[in-house]
């Protein structure tokens, strides 16, 4: 695909335009996901409280959700936003995320002119929605620096490429998710102090894991469900980092294997154990 066609496709994917200080900005679509938060109602309440504004002089906080990969941080943030009936914009952070990726990107339109496209973050700021910066501690300090004025009482961003200062809508809310693992950057202290409170998500209890599996895989055989829940609970007790996301993948693949055998199922335990090894590796077999 040529650069011009790629840029036209990018612009076509945006839902509307706004004019700010004489500059036309294309806004992105909100994310629509089939997410439903199950269990751990206390962390949901903590997140909603962080976003609450209790006085005209009060401002919302910028919470960070911390936990092992796969424990449901993004699901929690999305569900909280939907509980407030807000549009949700998810920005996936990486080590290669640049300040302009976070804010406004210039693209070339079919006439050869420059068009400006708002990121998920800026679209949420303008629309008064919720932005989830997913896996935010994979970003470098340079990218974080561009967000500093948004995360304090100034509540704006400055786009160098578009030459604009954009103030956030009063209803705008932000939440960042951070994986508690070694493949991430340290967050600069001046940013860390702006991302409060910290809400920690731990692995669910057995009954919560059972409900999550049933919600995501309503077609699942009860025996497979119980087998996977027991496996996950043993893993948690041994401080293994196997998550409910892993459990969903194991159960889904085991169910597919059983279906593909067309009645010649043999030993169901062996099939589920094989699914565990294929999803998590040989080291999971001993569990």
mmCIF file of C-alpha atoms in Angstrom:
data_model
loop_
_atom_site.group_PDB
_atom_site.id
_atom_site.type_symbol
_atom_site.label_atom_id
_atom_site.label_comp_id
_atom_site.label_asym_id
_atom_site.label_seq_id
_atom_site.Cartn_x
_atom_site.Cartn_y
_atom_site.Cartn_z
ATOM 1 C CA UNK A 1 0.000 0.000 0.000
ATOM 2 C CA UNK A 2 1.394 3.446 -0.931
ATOM 3 C CA UNK A 3 1.941 6.095 1.738
ATOM 4 C CA UNK A 4 -0.917 8.215 0.337
ATOM 5 C CA UNK A 5 -3.376 5.304 0.367
ATOM 6 C CA UNK A 6 -2.307 4.358 3.879
ATOM 7 C CA UNK A 7 -2.868 7.941 5.043
ATOM 8 C CA UNK A 8 -6.280 8.077 3.342
ATOM 9 C CA UNK A 9 -7.233 4.844 5.096
ATOM 10 C CA UNK A 10 -6.063 6.290 8.425
ATOM 11 C CA UNK A 11 -8.183 9.409 7.938
ATOM 12 C CA UNK A 12 -11.209 7.343 6.861
ATOM 13 C CA UNK A 13 -11.049 5.469 10.142
ATOM 14 C CA UNK A 14 -11.660 8.662 12.133
ATOM 15 C CA UNK A 15 -15.146 9.639 13.195
ATOM 16 C CA UNK A 16 -15.131 13.401 12.994
ATOM 17 C CA UNK A 17 -13.237 16.645 13.010
ATOM 18 C CA UNK A 18 -12.891 19.618 15.326
ATOM 19 C CA UNK A 19 -11.355 23.014 14.725
ATOM 20 C CA UNK A 20 -9.030 24.223 17.461
ATOM 21 C CA UNK A 21 -7.395 27.621 17.104
ATOM 22 C CA UNK A 22 -7.883 27.436 13.346
ATOM 23 C CA UNK A 23 -6.369 23.942 13.023
ATOM 24 C CA UNK A 24 -8.589 21.046 11.923
ATOM 25 C CA UNK A 25 -8.076 17.872 13.936
ATOM 26 C CA UNK A 26 -9.459 14.431 13.025
ATOM 27 C CA UNK A 27 -10.728 12.484 16.047
ATOM 28 C CA UNK A 28 -10.655 8.728 16.526
ATOM 29 C CA UNK A 29 -13.450 6.293 17.267
ATOM 30 C CA UNK A 30 -13.935 5.107 20.850
ATOM 31 C CA UNK A 31 -13.229 1.459 21.613
ATOM 32 C CA UNK A 32 -16.185 -0.886 21.978
ATOM 33 C CA UNK A 33 -15.321 -4.077 23.826
ATOM 34 C CA UNK A 34 -17.374 -6.891 25.304
ATOM 35 C CA UNK A 35 -15.747 -6.503 28.736
ATOM 36 C CA UNK A 36 -17.485 -7.201 32.025
ATOM 37 C CA UNK A 37 -15.731 -6.896 35.387
ATOM 38 C CA UNK A 38 -16.381 -9.867 37.665
ATOM 39 C CA UNK A 39 -15.450 -10.035 41.338
ATOM 40 C CA UNK A 40 -13.073 -7.840 43.365
ATOM 41 C CA UNK A 41 -15.654 -5.073 43.763
ATOM 42 C CA UNK A 42 -13.331 -3.171 46.100
ATOM 43 C CA UNK A 43 -10.843 -2.303 43.313
ATOM 44 C CA UNK A 44 -13.706 -1.140 41.078
ATOM 45 C CA UNK A 45 -14.920 1.140 43.862
ATOM 46 C CA UNK A 46 -11.379 2.437 44.438
ATOM 47 C CA UNK A 47 -11.031 3.359 40.766
ATOM 48 C CA UNK A 48 -14.400 5.103 40.610
ATOM 49 C CA UNK A 49 -13.546 7.077 43.759
ATOM 50 C CA UNK A 50 -10.279 8.265 42.167
ATOM 51 C CA UNK A 51 -12.242 9.731 39.242
ATOM 52 C CA UNK A 52 -14.837 11.390 41.470
ATOM 53 C CA UNK A 53 -15.023 15.204 41.704
ATOM 54 C CA UNK A 54 -16.547 16.331 45.007
ATOM 55 C CA UNK A 55 -16.231 20.123 44.829
ATOM 56 C CA UNK A 56 -15.919 22.841 42.141
ATOM 57 C CA UNK A 57 -12.298 23.279 43.212
ATOM 58 C CA UNK A 58 -11.608 19.548 43.164
ATOM 59 C CA UNK A 59 -10.025 17.663 40.249
ATOM 60 C CA UNK A 60 -10.068 13.945 39.338
ATOM 61 C CA UNK A 61 -7.038 11.830 40.138
ATOM 62 C CA UNK A 62 -5.014 9.843 37.611
ATOM 63 C CA UNK A 63 -4.983 6.295 39.002
ATOM 64 C CA UNK A 64 -2.563 3.599 37.959
ATOM 65 C CA UNK A 65 -3.584 -0.053 37.971
ATOM 66 C CA UNK A 66 -0.692 -2.349 38.793
ATOM 67 C CA UNK A 67 -0.522 -6.137 38.657
ATOM 68 C CA UNK A 68 0.821 -9.168 36.844
ATOM 69 C CA UNK A 69 0.035 -9.484 33.123
ATOM 70 C CA UNK A 70 -3.387 -10.977 32.522
ATOM 71 C CA UNK A 71 -5.097 -10.154 35.834
ATOM 72 C CA UNK A 72 -7.672 -7.876 34.189
ATOM 73 C CA UNK A 73 -6.337 -4.331 34.573
ATOM 74 C CA UNK A 74 -7.670 -3.115 31.229
ATOM 75 C CA UNK A 75 -10.979 -4.888 31.792
ATOM 76 C CA UNK A 76 -11.334 -3.154 35.155
ATOM 77 C CA UNK A 77 -10.629 0.310 33.712
ATOM 78 C CA UNK A 78 -12.973 -0.241 30.772
ATOM 79 C CA UNK A 79 -15.770 -1.533 32.999
ATOM 80 C CA UNK A 80 -15.403 1.411 35.391
ATOM 81 C CA UNK A 81 -15.646 3.879 32.493
ATOM 82 C CA UNK A 82 -18.738 2.161 31.135
ATOM 83 C CA UNK A 83 -20.288 2.254 34.600
ATOM 84 C CA UNK A 84 -19.996 6.039 34.305
ATOM 85 C CA UNK A 85 -21.500 5.821 30.793
ATOM 86 C CA UNK A 86 -18.396 7.310 29.222
ATOM 87 C CA UNK A 87 -16.768 6.589 25.882
ATOM 88 C CA UNK A 88 -13.481 4.714 26.207
ATOM 89 C CA UNK A 89 -10.319 5.257 24.183
ATOM 90 C CA UNK A 90 -7.480 2.757 24.637
ATOM 91 C CA UNK A 91 -3.906 3.644 23.722
ATOM 92 C CA UNK A 92 -1.446 0.724 23.625
ATOM 93 C CA UNK A 93 1.934 1.944 24.871
ATOM 94 C CA UNK A 94 5.235 0.459 23.672
ATOM 95 C CA UNK A 95 8.937 1.193 23.984
ATOM 96 C CA UNK A 96 8.705 2.905 20.583
ATOM 97 C CA UNK A 97 5.861 5.271 21.534
ATOM 98 C CA UNK A 98 6.834 8.844 20.639
ATOM 99 C CA UNK A 99 5.348 12.083 22.021
ATOM 100 C CA UNK A 100 3.605 12.757 18.702
ATOM 101 C CA UNK A 101 2.088 9.257 18.819
ATOM 102 C CA UNK A 102 0.574 10.131 22.185
ATOM 103 C CA UNK A 103 -0.763 13.482 21.022
ATOM 104 C CA UNK A 104 -1.289 14.546 17.389
ATOM 105 C CA UNK A 105 0.225 12.986 14.274
ATOM 106 C CA UNK A 106 0.612 14.836 10.954
ATOM 107 C CA UNK A 107 -0.297 12.842 7.847
ATOM 108 C CA UNK A 108 -0.344 13.682 4.134
ATOM 109 C CA UNK A 109 -3.792 13.736 2.532
ATOM 110 C CA UNK A 110 -4.598 12.949 -1.111
ATOM 111 C CA UNK A 111 -4.103 16.568 -2.163
ATOM 112 C CA UNK A 112 -0.593 16.620 -0.737
ATOM 113 C CA UNK A 113 -1.530 18.816 2.207
ATOM 114 C CA UNK A 114 -0.952 18.112 5.888
ATOM 115 C CA UNK A 115 -3.777 16.750 8.027
ATOM 116 C CA UNK A 116 -3.622 16.355 11.800
ATOM 117 C CA UNK A 117 -4.929 13.213 13.474
ATOM 118 C CA UNK A 118 -5.616 13.065 17.206
ATOM 119 C CA UNK A 119 -4.478 10.049 19.194
ATOM 120 C CA UNK A 120 -6.843 8.039 21.368
ATOM 121 C CA UNK A 121 -5.675 10.156 24.308
ATOM 122 C CA UNK A 122 -6.398 13.521 22.675
ATOM 123 C CA UNK A 123 -9.698 12.234 21.241
ATOM 124 C CA UNK A 124 -10.766 11.332 24.787
ATOM 125 C CA UNK A 125 -9.574 14.713 26.082
ATOM 126 C CA UNK A 126 -11.667 16.601 23.537
ATOM 127 C CA UNK A 127 -14.740 14.366 23.779
ATOM 128 C CA UNK A 128 -14.737 14.154 27.575
ATOM 129 C CA UNK A 129 -14.230 10.393 27.559
ATOM 130 C CA UNK A 130 -11.901 8.051 29.392
ATOM 131 C CA UNK A 131 -8.434 7.230 28.091
ATOM 132 C CA UNK A 132 -6.707 4.033 29.173
ATOM 133 C CA UNK A 133 -2.947 4.131 28.650
ATOM 134 C CA UNK A 134 -2.347 0.398 28.496
ATOM 135 C CA UNK A 135 1.016 -1.016 29.686
ATOM 136 C CA UNK A 136 2.139 2.554 30.230
ATOM 137 C CA UNK A 137 5.416 1.704 31.945
ATOM 138 C CA UNK A 138 6.764 0.458 28.624
ATOM 139 C CA UNK A 139 7.127 4.081 27.499
ATOM 140 C CA UNK A 140 10.319 6.117 27.697
ATOM 141 C CA UNK A 141 10.733 9.276 29.769
ATOM 142 C CA UNK A 142 10.567 11.469 26.639
ATOM 143 C CA UNK A 143 7.016 10.307 25.990
ATOM 144 C CA UNK A 144 6.023 10.691 29.638
ATOM 145 C CA UNK A 145 7.334 14.268 29.660
ATOM 146 C CA UNK A 146 4.777 15.266 27.015
ATOM 147 C CA UNK A 147 1.990 14.259 29.431
ATOM 148 C CA UNK A 148 3.208 16.117 32.520
ATOM 149 C CA UNK A 149 0.907 19.169 32.141
ATOM 150 C CA UNK A 150 -2.093 16.931 31.474
ATOM 151 C CA UNK A 151 -1.547 15.002 34.697
ATOM 152 C CA UNK A 152 -1.528 17.999 37.040
ATOM 153 C CA UNK A 153 -3.789 21.004 37.624
ATOM 154 C CA UNK A 154 -2.936 22.505 34.207
ATOM 155 C CA UNK A 155 -4.880 19.729 32.487
ATOM 156 C CA UNK A 156 -3.637 20.383 28.959
ATOM 157 C CA UNK A 157 -1.233 19.027 26.355
ATOM 158 C CA UNK A 158 0.986 20.914 23.945
ATOM 159 C CA UNK A 159 1.442 19.520 20.442
ATOM 160 C CA UNK A 160 4.658 20.788 18.878
ATOM 161 C CA UNK A 161 3.826 19.349 15.449
ATOM 162 C CA UNK A 162 0.404 21.060 15.299
ATOM 163 C CA UNK A 163 1.445 24.149 17.256
ATOM 164 C CA UNK A 164 -1.492 23.751 19.637
ATOM 165 C CA UNK A 165 -2.247 23.792 23.330
ATOM 166 C CA UNK A 166 -5.347 21.692 24.011
ATOM 167 C CA UNK A 167 -7.163 21.762 27.341
ATOM 168 C CA UNK A 168 -8.958 18.627 28.488
ATOM 169 C CA UNK A 169 -12.742 18.555 28.716
ATOM 170 C CA UNK A 170 -13.903 18.744 32.380
ATOM 171 C CA UNK A 171 -15.383 15.243 32.052
ATOM 172 C CA UNK A 172 -12.131 13.725 30.768
ATOM 173 C CA UNK A 173 -10.653 10.942 32.883
ATOM 174 C CA UNK A 174 -7.446 8.963 32.495
ATOM 175 C CA UNK A 175 -6.168 5.690 33.884
ATOM 176 C CA UNK A 176 -2.891 3.900 33.262
ATOM 177 C CA UNK A 177 -2.217 0.193 33.534
ATOM 178 C CA UNK A 178 1.211 -1.108 34.450
ATOM 179 C CA UNK A 179 2.494 -4.654 34.402
ATOM 180 C CA UNK A 180 4.361 -5.729 37.489
ATOM 181 C CA UNK A 181 7.239 -7.409 35.643
ATOM 182 C CA UNK A 182 10.831 -6.831 34.584
ATOM 183 C CA UNK A 183 10.207 -5.856 30.950
ATOM 184 C CA UNK A 184 9.340 -2.250 31.744
ATOM 185 C CA UNK A 185 10.922 1.165 32.318
ATOM 186 C CA UNK A 186 11.170 2.953 35.628
ATOM 187 C CA UNK A 187 8.648 5.794 35.742
ATOM 188 C CA UNK A 188 10.206 9.254 36.346
ATOM 189 C CA UNK A 189 9.464 10.497 39.860
ATOM 190 C CA UNK A 190 7.754 13.671 38.625
ATOM 191 C CA UNK A 191 5.351 11.462 36.646
ATOM 192 C CA UNK A 192 5.031 8.830 39.361
ATOM 193 C CA UNK A 193 3.772 11.476 41.791
ATOM 194 C CA UNK A 194 1.106 12.503 39.259
ATOM 195 C CA UNK A 195 -0.215 8.944 38.829
ATOM 196 C CA UNK A 196 -2.084 8.415 42.063
ATOM 197 C CA UNK A 197 -3.525 6.431 43.675
ATOM 198 C CA UNK A 198 -1.955 3.055 42.966
ATOM 199 C CA UNK A 199 -4.552 0.299 42.797
ATOM 200 C CA UNK A 200 -3.084 -3.182 42.949
ATOM 201 C CA UNK A 201 -4.832 -6.136 41.331
ATOM 202 C CA UNK A 202 -4.018 -9.563 42.683
ATOM 203 C CA UNK A 203 -5.014 -12.940 41.305
ATOM 204 C CA UNK A 204 -8.726 -13.722 41.876
ATOM 205 C CA UNK A 205 -10.018 -16.244 44.384
ATOM 206 C CA UNK A 206 -11.182 -19.625 43.089
ATOM 207 C CA UNK A 207 -14.878 -18.738 42.868
ATOM 208 C CA UNK A 208 -14.101 -15.481 41.064
ATOM 209 C CA UNK A 209 -11.883 -17.322 38.572
ATOM 210 C CA UNK A 210 -14.678 -19.822 38.001
ATOM 211 C CA UNK A 211 -17.140 -16.991 37.283
ATOM 212 C CA UNK A 212 -14.685 -15.248 34.937
ATOM 213 C CA UNK A 213 -14.092 -18.448 32.980
ATOM 214 C CA UNK A 214 -17.824 -19.100 32.744
ATOM 215 C CA UNK A 215 -18.464 -15.506 31.602
ATOM 216 C CA UNK A 216 -15.831 -15.704 28.859
ATOM 217 C CA UNK A 217 -16.507 -19.310 27.842
ATOM 218 C CA UNK A 218 -20.214 -20.019 28.484
ATOM 219 C CA UNK A 219 -19.981 -23.137 26.307
ATOM 220 C CA UNK A 220 -17.276 -24.655 28.510
ATOM 221 C CA UNK A 221 -17.707 -28.141 29.956
ATOM 222 C CA UNK A 222 -17.902 -27.986 33.763
ATOM 223 C CA UNK A 223 -15.149 -30.557 34.167
ATOM 224 C CA UNK A 224 -12.672 -28.500 32.128
ATOM 225 C CA UNK A 225 -13.675 -25.380 34.038
ATOM 226 C CA UNK A 226 -12.990 -27.020 37.413
ATOM 227 C CA UNK A 227 -9.730 -28.524 36.202
ATOM 228 C CA UNK A 228 -8.420 -25.144 35.003
ATOM 229 C CA UNK A 229 -9.530 -23.325 38.163
ATOM 230 C CA UNK A 230 -7.758 -25.916 40.334
ATOM 231 C CA UNK A 231 -4.624 -25.574 38.216
ATOM 232 C CA UNK A 232 -4.647 -21.779 38.526
ATOM 233 C CA UNK A 233 -5.172 -21.872 42.278
ATOM 234 C CA UNK A 234 -2.217 -24.240 42.705
ATOM 235 C CA UNK A 235 -0.135 -21.912 40.543
ATOM 236 C CA UNK A 236 -1.067 -18.884 42.671
ATOM 237 C CA UNK A 237 -0.150 -20.766 45.852
ATOM 238 C CA UNK A 238 3.284 -21.507 44.361
ATOM 239 C CA UNK A 239 3.786 -17.876 43.301
ATOM 240 C CA UNK A 240 3.682 -18.760 39.626
ATOM 241 C CA UNK A 241 2.567 -15.919 37.351
ATOM 242 C CA UNK A 242 -0.065 -17.886 35.456
ATOM 243 C CA UNK A 243 -3.093 -15.616 35.097
ATOM 244 C CA UNK A 244 -6.778 -15.906 34.364
ATOM 245 C CA UNK A 245 -5.924 -14.934 30.772
ATOM 246 C CA UNK A 246 -3.756 -18.055 30.627
ATOM 247 C CA UNK A 247 -6.617 -20.045 32.110
ATOM 248 C CA UNK A 248 -9.033 -18.800 29.461
ATOM 249 C CA UNK A 249 -6.604 -19.750 26.687
ATOM 250 C CA UNK A 250 -6.033 -23.205 28.203
ATOM 251 C CA UNK A 251 -9.735 -23.891 28.600
ATOM 252 C CA UNK A 252 -10.565 -22.570 25.142
ATOM 253 C CA UNK A 253 -7.925 -24.726 23.456
ATOM 254 C CA UNK A 254 -8.853 -27.827 25.467
ATOM 255 C CA UNK A 255 -12.497 -27.384 24.451
ATOM 256 C CA UNK A 256 -11.460 -27.035 20.797
ATOM 257 C CA UNK A 257 -9.330 -30.193 21.017
ATOM 258 C CA UNK A 258 -12.200 -32.166 22.512
ATOM 259 C CA UNK A 259 -14.562 -30.886 19.826
ATOM 260 C CA UNK A 260 -12.119 -31.758 17.052
ATOM 261 C CA UNK A 261 -11.884 -35.364 18.282
ATOM 262 C CA UNK A 262 -15.601 -35.817 17.480
ATOM 263 C CA UNK A 263 -16.495 -38.141 20.303
ATOM 264 C CA UNK A 264 -13.208 -40.026 20.461
ATOM 265 C CA UNK A 265 -12.161 -37.970 23.489
ATOM 266 C CA UNK A 266 -10.124 -40.511 25.389
ATOM 267 C CA UNK A 267 -8.641 -39.168 28.634
ATOM 268 C CA UNK A 268 -10.005 -35.634 29.188
ATOM 269 C CA UNK A 269 -7.387 -34.979 31.876
ATOM 270 C CA UNK A 270 -4.628 -35.723 29.377
ATOM 271 C CA UNK A 271 -6.140 -33.372 26.819
ATOM 272 C CA UNK A 272 -6.421 -30.505 29.311
ATOM 273 C CA UNK A 273 -2.887 -31.158 30.563
ATOM 274 C CA UNK A 274 -1.646 -31.105 26.981
ATOM 275 C CA UNK A 275 -3.395 -27.749 26.519
ATOM 276 C CA UNK A 276 -1.633 -26.432 29.637
ATOM 277 C CA UNK A 277 1.769 -27.470 28.289
ATOM 278 C CA UNK A 278 1.060 -26.043 24.838
ATOM 279 C CA UNK A 279 -0.049 -22.705 26.292
ATOM 280 C CA UNK A 280 2.438 -22.349 29.156
ATOM 281 C CA UNK A 281 5.328 -24.672 28.338
ATOM 282 C CA UNK A 282 6.724 -27.933 29.718
ATOM 283 C CA UNK A 283 7.476 -26.417 33.137
ATOM 284 C CA UNK A 284 3.736 -26.210 33.839
ATOM 285 C CA UNK A 285 3.281 -29.992 33.447
ATOM 286 C CA UNK A 286 4.382 -30.814 37.003
ATOM 287 C CA UNK A 287 1.497 -28.842 38.432
#
